[in-house]
Amino acid sequence: MMILNKLSDRYQFIYIIHIISALMVERKKKKKAKEWYALIAPQMFGKAKLAETPADDPEKLLGRTVEVSLQELTGDFSKAHLKLLFKVVDVKGLEAHTAFIGHSTTTDYVKRISRRHKAKIDGVFDVITKDGKRIRVKPSAYTTKRIQTSQKRAIRSIMKEVTETVAKTNNFDEFVKLMLDGEIGKQTYRLSKIIYPVKRVEVHKSELLEIPKVEAKREEIEEEVAEEEGEEEVAEEKSG
C-alpha cells in the first residue's frame, strides 16, 4: 500500500494490471495442458476407434462412457438403430480402452415397428454367459393380430429359453455378437411358429449387470496384448 500511495493514479492502475497479468501467467503454467485421447473399442469390436476426448489427466477418463451406433463400427446401415454403450476401464499412452456395458434401440425405430403390429410381447431376462458374465436382456416379439394371453405367455417362455440357452453356450463376447446379429430373434421367431406366427423379434436393450472393475479389466487387456505380442514373436521366428 505504501508503494501504491506514492504512485499517481495512472501508475497505480498499470501496476495492478501488471500484478494480475503475472498471476494469470503463473496460473496457466501450473495448469496442465489437455491432451487428446482415442477411445478404443474392446476386442470383440476389433479395437476400433470410437471417438476422441480431451483430458488433462488420464485418470479422469476412467469411468467415462461413450455411445456409438453399430453402423459406425461395422458400416452396415441396417444397424444404425442399435446404440452401443462403452465404458473406459484403462488408459495406456494416448489410448483409452473401453468395455461393452450394454445397448439400446432408438426410440424412432421402436415406434416404427410398434405402429405396424397389433400385439407386442415383452421380456426381461437376467442370464449368465458361459464365462460367468451376468447380463440383462430385453427382447420383444411382434404379431400382426391380437393374440390370447396364454399365447403371449407361451411366446415369452420361448424367448426366455432361447436367451438363456444362447447365453450359457457362449462366452460374453460371443453372446453379444450373436445378440446384436439377431440370433435370439431368429431362434424365437422359428420356435414360436407352433404357438402363433410372430412377424418380428427384436432385442431392444441389454445391460451388463456387473460393470467391469478397472483393475480387473486392466489385467484382461494386458493379457490380450501379451498374447498378441507372443503371436507376433512366433510369426517372426517362423519367418526367420
Tab-separated table of C-alpha atoms in Angstrom:
chain	number	residue	atom	x	y	z
A	1	MET	CA	0.000	0.000	0.000
A	2	MET	CA	2.883	2.399	0.754
A	3	ILE	CA	4.199	1.866	-2.765
A	4	LEU	CA	0.764	2.487	-4.290
A	5	ASN	CA	0.280	5.689	-2.306
A	6	LYS	CA	3.493	7.146	-3.716
A	7	LEU	CA	2.388	6.493	-7.303
A	8	SER	CA	-0.031	8.511	-9.370
A	9	ASP	CA	-3.456	7.056	-10.184
A	10	ARG	CA	-2.297	6.151	-13.674
A	11	TYR	CA	0.758	4.276	-12.476
A	12	GLN	CA	-1.264	2.591	-9.741
A	13	PHE	CA	-3.593	1.190	-12.411
A	14	ILE	CA	-0.666	-0.029	-14.562
A	15	TYR	CA	0.957	-1.606	-11.506
A	16	ILE	CA	-2.231	-3.530	-10.586
A	17	ILE	CA	-2.690	-4.752	-14.170
A	18	HIS	CA	0.910	-5.962	-14.178
A	19	ILE	CA	0.338	-7.915	-10.934
A	20	ILE	CA	-2.861	-9.524	-12.276
A	21	SER	CA	-1.174	-10.474	-15.571
A	22	ALA	CA	1.736	-12.070	-13.726
A	23	LEU	CA	-0.664	-14.116	-11.580
A	24	MET	CA	-2.616	-15.295	-14.642
A	25	VAL	CA	0.581	-16.367	-16.417
A	26	GLU	CA	1.683	-18.290	-13.327
A	27	ARG	CA	-1.716	-19.996	-13.073
A	28	LYS	CA	-1.581	-21.060	-16.726
A	29	LYS	CA	1.857	-22.549	-16.183
A	30	LYS	CA	0.585	-24.588	-13.258
A	31	LYS	CA	-2.482	-25.765	-15.146
A	32	LYS	CA	-1.640	-28.882	-17.103
A	33	ALA	CA	-2.431	-28.750	-20.810
A	34	LYS	CA	-5.107	-31.131	-22.062
A	35	GLU	CA	-4.253	-33.942	-24.441
A	36	TRP	CA	-6.493	-35.807	-26.853
A	37	TYR	CA	-7.120	-39.491	-26.172
A	38	ALA	CA	-8.534	-42.081	-28.567
A	39	LEU	CA	-11.378	-44.158	-27.126
A	40	ILE	CA	-10.793	-47.761	-28.226
A	41	ALA	CA	-13.475	-50.467	-28.539
A	42	PRO	CA	-12.873	-53.889	-26.930
A	43	GLN	CA	-11.502	-56.875	-28.839
A	44	MET	CA	-14.983	-58.126	-29.836
A	45	PHE	CA	-15.350	-54.997	-31.991
A	46	GLY	CA	-11.861	-55.190	-33.446
A	47	LYS	CA	-10.443	-52.495	-31.146
A	48	ALA	CA	-11.925	-49.873	-33.456
A	49	LYS	CA	-11.554	-46.188	-32.634
A	50	LEU	CA	-14.849	-44.995	-31.144
A	51	ALA	CA	-14.110	-41.304	-30.655
A	52	GLU	CA	-11.606	-38.827	-29.240
A	53	THR	CA	-11.841	-36.901	-25.999
A	54	PRO	CA	-9.619	-34.315	-24.245
A	55	ALA	CA	-8.308	-34.667	-20.686
A	56	ASP	CA	-5.602	-33.055	-18.562
A	57	ASP	CA	-5.208	-36.252	-16.522
A	58	PRO	CA	-5.636	-39.811	-17.887
A	59	GLU	CA	-7.120	-40.940	-14.559
A	60	LYS	CA	-10.067	-38.611	-15.181
A	61	LEU	CA	-11.006	-40.691	-18.226
A	62	LEU	CA	-11.669	-43.819	-16.173
A	63	GLY	CA	-15.395	-44.456	-15.858
A	64	ARG	CA	-16.397	-42.191	-18.748
A	65	THR	CA	-18.967	-43.638	-21.134
A	66	VAL	CA	-19.379	-43.232	-24.869
A	67	GLU	CA	-22.291	-44.227	-27.113
A	68	VAL	CA	-21.913	-45.113	-30.789
A	69	SER	CA	-24.165	-46.846	-33.299
A	70	LEU	CA	-23.351	-50.326	-34.540
A	71	GLN	CA	-23.395	-48.846	-38.042
A	72	GLU	CA	-20.387	-46.672	-37.149
A	73	LEU	CA	-18.423	-49.776	-36.175
A	74	THR	CA	-19.487	-52.095	-38.990
A	75	GLY	CA	-20.520	-49.801	-41.836
A	76	ASP	CA	-23.829	-51.704	-42.018
A	77	PHE	CA	-26.572	-49.093	-42.467
A	78	SER	CA	-29.243	-51.588	-41.335
A	79	LYS	CA	-27.682	-51.471	-37.841
A	80	ALA	CA	-27.971	-47.697	-37.423
A	81	HIS	CA	-30.796	-48.111	-34.892
A	82	LEU	CA	-28.595	-50.036	-32.437
A	83	LYS	CA	-26.769	-47.806	-29.943
A	84	LEU	CA	-23.845	-49.410	-28.116
A	85	LEU	CA	-22.602	-48.148	-24.762
A	86	PHE	CA	-18.946	-48.433	-23.735
A	87	LYS	CA	-17.125	-47.531	-20.511
A	88	VAL	CA	-13.464	-46.507	-20.199
A	89	VAL	CA	-11.684	-49.050	-17.983
A	90	ASP	CA	-7.992	-48.484	-18.733
A	91	VAL	CA	-5.667	-45.880	-20.258
A	92	LYS	CA	-2.390	-46.732	-21.978
A	93	GLY	CA	-0.492	-43.853	-23.528
A	94	LEU	CA	-2.984	-41.810	-25.533
A	95	GLU	CA	-5.427	-44.712	-25.858
A	96	ALA	CA	-8.387	-45.139	-23.503
A	97	HIS	CA	-9.594	-48.742	-23.662
A	98	THR	CA	-13.282	-49.457	-23.129
A	99	ALA	CA	-15.597	-52.330	-22.211
A	100	PHE	CA	-19.056	-53.018	-23.659
A	101	ILE	CA	-21.697	-52.460	-20.966
A	102	GLY	CA	-24.954	-52.611	-22.925
A	103	HIS	CA	-27.003	-51.392	-25.850
A	104	SER	CA	-30.344	-49.805	-26.675
A	105	THR	CA	-32.552	-49.211	-29.699
A	106	THR	CA	-33.509	-45.760	-30.960
A	107	THR	CA	-36.980	-44.573	-29.949
A	108	ASP	CA	-37.971	-43.842	-33.560
A	109	TYR	CA	-37.142	-47.400	-34.598
A	110	VAL	CA	-39.249	-48.914	-31.789
A	111	LYS	CA	-42.200	-46.639	-32.593
A	112	ARG	CA	-41.990	-47.511	-36.280
A	113	ILE	CA	-42.128	-51.247	-35.561
A	114	SER	CA	-44.923	-50.893	-32.991
A	115	ARG	CA	-47.164	-49.000	-35.431
A	116	ARG	CA	-47.012	-51.889	-37.902
A	117	HIS	CA	-48.101	-54.569	-35.424
A	118	LYS	CA	-51.119	-55.217	-33.216
A	119	ALA	CA	-49.565	-57.161	-30.349
A	120	LYS	CA	-46.250	-56.881	-28.542
A	121	ILE	CA	-44.801	-59.441	-26.140
A	122	ASP	CA	-42.040	-58.049	-23.919
A	123	GLY	CA	-39.488	-59.956	-21.897
A	124	VAL	CA	-36.849	-59.046	-19.306
A	125	PHE	CA	-34.368	-61.831	-18.614
A	126	ASP	CA	-31.230	-61.890	-16.472
A	127	VAL	CA	-28.903	-64.502	-17.937
A	128	ILE	CA	-25.380	-65.761	-17.277
A	129	THR	CA	-22.933	-66.388	-20.102
A	130	LYS	CA	-20.611	-69.368	-20.342
A	131	ASP	CA	-17.777	-67.364	-18.768
A	132	GLY	CA	-19.919	-66.135	-15.870
A	133	LYS	CA	-20.947	-62.630	-17.007
A	134	ARG	CA	-24.439	-61.538	-15.923
A	135	ILE	CA	-26.398	-59.548	-18.470
A	136	ARG	CA	-29.992	-58.309	-18.572
A	137	VAL	CA	-31.655	-58.774	-21.952
A	138	LYS	CA	-34.943	-57.171	-23.050
A	139	PRO	CA	-36.393	-58.758	-26.216
A	140	SER	CA	-39.819	-58.103	-27.764
A	141	ALA	CA	-41.894	-60.197	-30.172
A	142	TYR	CA	-44.489	-58.661	-32.510
A	143	THR	CA	-47.580	-60.070	-34.229
A	144	THR	CA	-49.858	-58.549	-36.873
A	145	LYS	CA	-53.011	-59.624	-34.998
A	146	ARG	CA	-54.079	-59.610	-31.385
A	147	ILE	CA	-53.426	-62.882	-29.594
A	148	GLN	CA	-54.610	-64.560	-26.412
A	149	THR	CA	-52.891	-64.064	-23.071
A	150	SER	CA	-51.946	-67.749	-22.952
A	151	GLN	CA	-50.241	-67.414	-26.339
A	152	LYS	CA	-48.312	-64.374	-25.112
A	153	ARG	CA	-47.110	-66.332	-22.077
A	154	ALA	CA	-46.005	-69.234	-24.268
A	155	ILE	CA	-44.071	-66.973	-26.650
A	156	ARG	CA	-42.469	-65.137	-23.713
A	157	SER	CA	-41.409	-68.502	-22.294
A	158	ILE	CA	-39.780	-69.391	-25.619
A	159	MET	CA	-37.941	-66.044	-25.676
A	160	LYS	CA	-36.611	-66.728	-22.194
A	161	GLU	CA	-35.476	-70.263	-23.017
A	162	VAL	CA	-33.737	-69.133	-26.205
A	163	THR	CA	-31.984	-66.224	-24.458
A	164	GLU	CA	-30.778	-68.443	-21.604
A	165	THR	CA	-29.567	-71.156	-23.974
A	166	VAL	CA	-27.630	-68.749	-26.201
A	167	ALA	CA	-26.060	-67.209	-23.081
A	168	LYS	CA	-24.960	-70.395	-21.335
A	169	THR	CA	-23.485	-71.903	-24.505
A	170	ASN	CA	-21.375	-68.850	-25.420
A	171	ASN	CA	-18.888	-66.620	-23.636
A	172	PHE	CA	-19.758	-62.952	-23.164
A	173	ASP	CA	-18.102	-61.658	-26.343
A	174	GLU	CA	-19.746	-64.338	-28.487
A	175	PHE	CA	-23.129	-63.780	-26.836
A	176	VAL	CA	-23.020	-60.033	-27.513
A	177	LYS	CA	-22.164	-60.620	-31.172
A	178	LEU	CA	-24.993	-63.150	-31.587
A	179	MET	CA	-27.470	-60.887	-29.789
A	180	LEU	CA	-26.638	-57.846	-31.932
A	181	ASP	CA	-26.707	-60.002	-35.060
A	182	GLY	CA	-30.295	-61.043	-34.267
A	183	GLU	CA	-29.670	-64.684	-33.319
A	184	ILE	CA	-32.029	-64.558	-30.320
A	185	GLY	CA	-34.734	-63.101	-32.538
A	186	LYS	CA	-34.198	-65.665	-35.290
A	187	GLN	CA	-34.468	-68.644	-32.947
A	188	THR	CA	-37.507	-67.226	-31.138
A	189	TYR	CA	-39.180	-66.483	-34.474
A	190	ARG	CA	-38.672	-70.066	-35.651
A	191	LEU	CA	-39.775	-71.794	-32.433
A	192	SER	CA	-42.806	-69.532	-31.858
A	193	LYS	CA	-44.493	-70.678	-35.063
A	194	ILE	CA	-46.034	-73.636	-33.222
A	195	ILE	CA	-47.801	-71.140	-30.907
A	196	TYR	CA	-48.522	-68.263	-33.273
A	197	PRO	CA	-46.618	-66.935	-36.291
A	198	VAL	CA	-44.789	-63.879	-34.935
A	199	LYS	CA	-43.662	-61.350	-37.530
A	200	ARG	CA	-40.646	-59.923	-35.777
A	201	VAL	CA	-38.470	-60.403	-32.693
A	202	GLU	CA	-36.007	-57.743	-31.548
A	203	VAL	CA	-33.688	-57.361	-28.561
A	204	HIS	CA	-34.305	-53.700	-27.794
A	205	LYS	CA	-31.964	-53.375	-24.830
A	206	SER	CA	-29.220	-55.111	-22.884
A	207	GLU	CA	-27.319	-54.175	-19.753
A	208	LEU	CA	-24.240	-55.734	-18.207
A	209	LEU	CA	-25.204	-56.178	-14.555
A	210	GLU	CA	-21.666	-56.497	-13.247
A	211	ILE	CA	-19.787	-53.494	-14.640
A	212	PRO	CA	-16.103	-54.376	-15.191
A	213	LYS	CA	-13.771	-53.098	-12.466
A	214	VAL	CA	-10.861	-51.025	-13.718
A	215	GLU	CA	-8.108	-53.199	-12.228
A	216	ALA	CA	-9.675	-56.466	-13.414
A	217	LYS	CA	-10.147	-55.101	-16.918
A	218	ARG	CA	-6.568	-53.812	-16.999
A	219	GLU	CA	-5.313	-57.353	-16.355
A	220	GLU	CA	-7.568	-58.677	-19.131
A	221	ILE	CA	-6.288	-56.069	-21.605
A	222	GLU	CA	-2.678	-56.777	-20.626
A	223	GLU	CA	-3.268	-60.494	-21.240
A	224	GLU	CA	-4.677	-59.720	-24.705
A	225	VAL	CA	-1.656	-57.534	-25.524
A	226	ALA	CA	0.737	-60.237	-24.271
A	227	GLU	CA	-0.999	-62.850	-26.421
A	228	GLU	CA	-0.787	-60.608	-29.490
A	229	GLU	CA	2.919	-59.936	-28.857
A	230	GLY	CA	3.524	-63.667	-28.402
A	231	GLU	CA	1.832	-64.429	-31.715
A	232	GLU	CA	3.973	-61.788	-33.430
A	233	GLU	CA	7.178	-63.287	-31.959
A	234	VAL	CA	6.208	-66.775	-33.144
A	235	ALA	CA	5.482	-65.412	-36.616
A	236	GLU	CA	8.882	-63.654	-36.704
A	237	GLU	CA	10.695	-66.836	-35.620
A	238	LYS	CA	8.980	-68.834	-38.353
A	239	SER	CA	9.777	-66.228	-40.985
A	240	GLY	CA	13.384	-66.089	-39.770
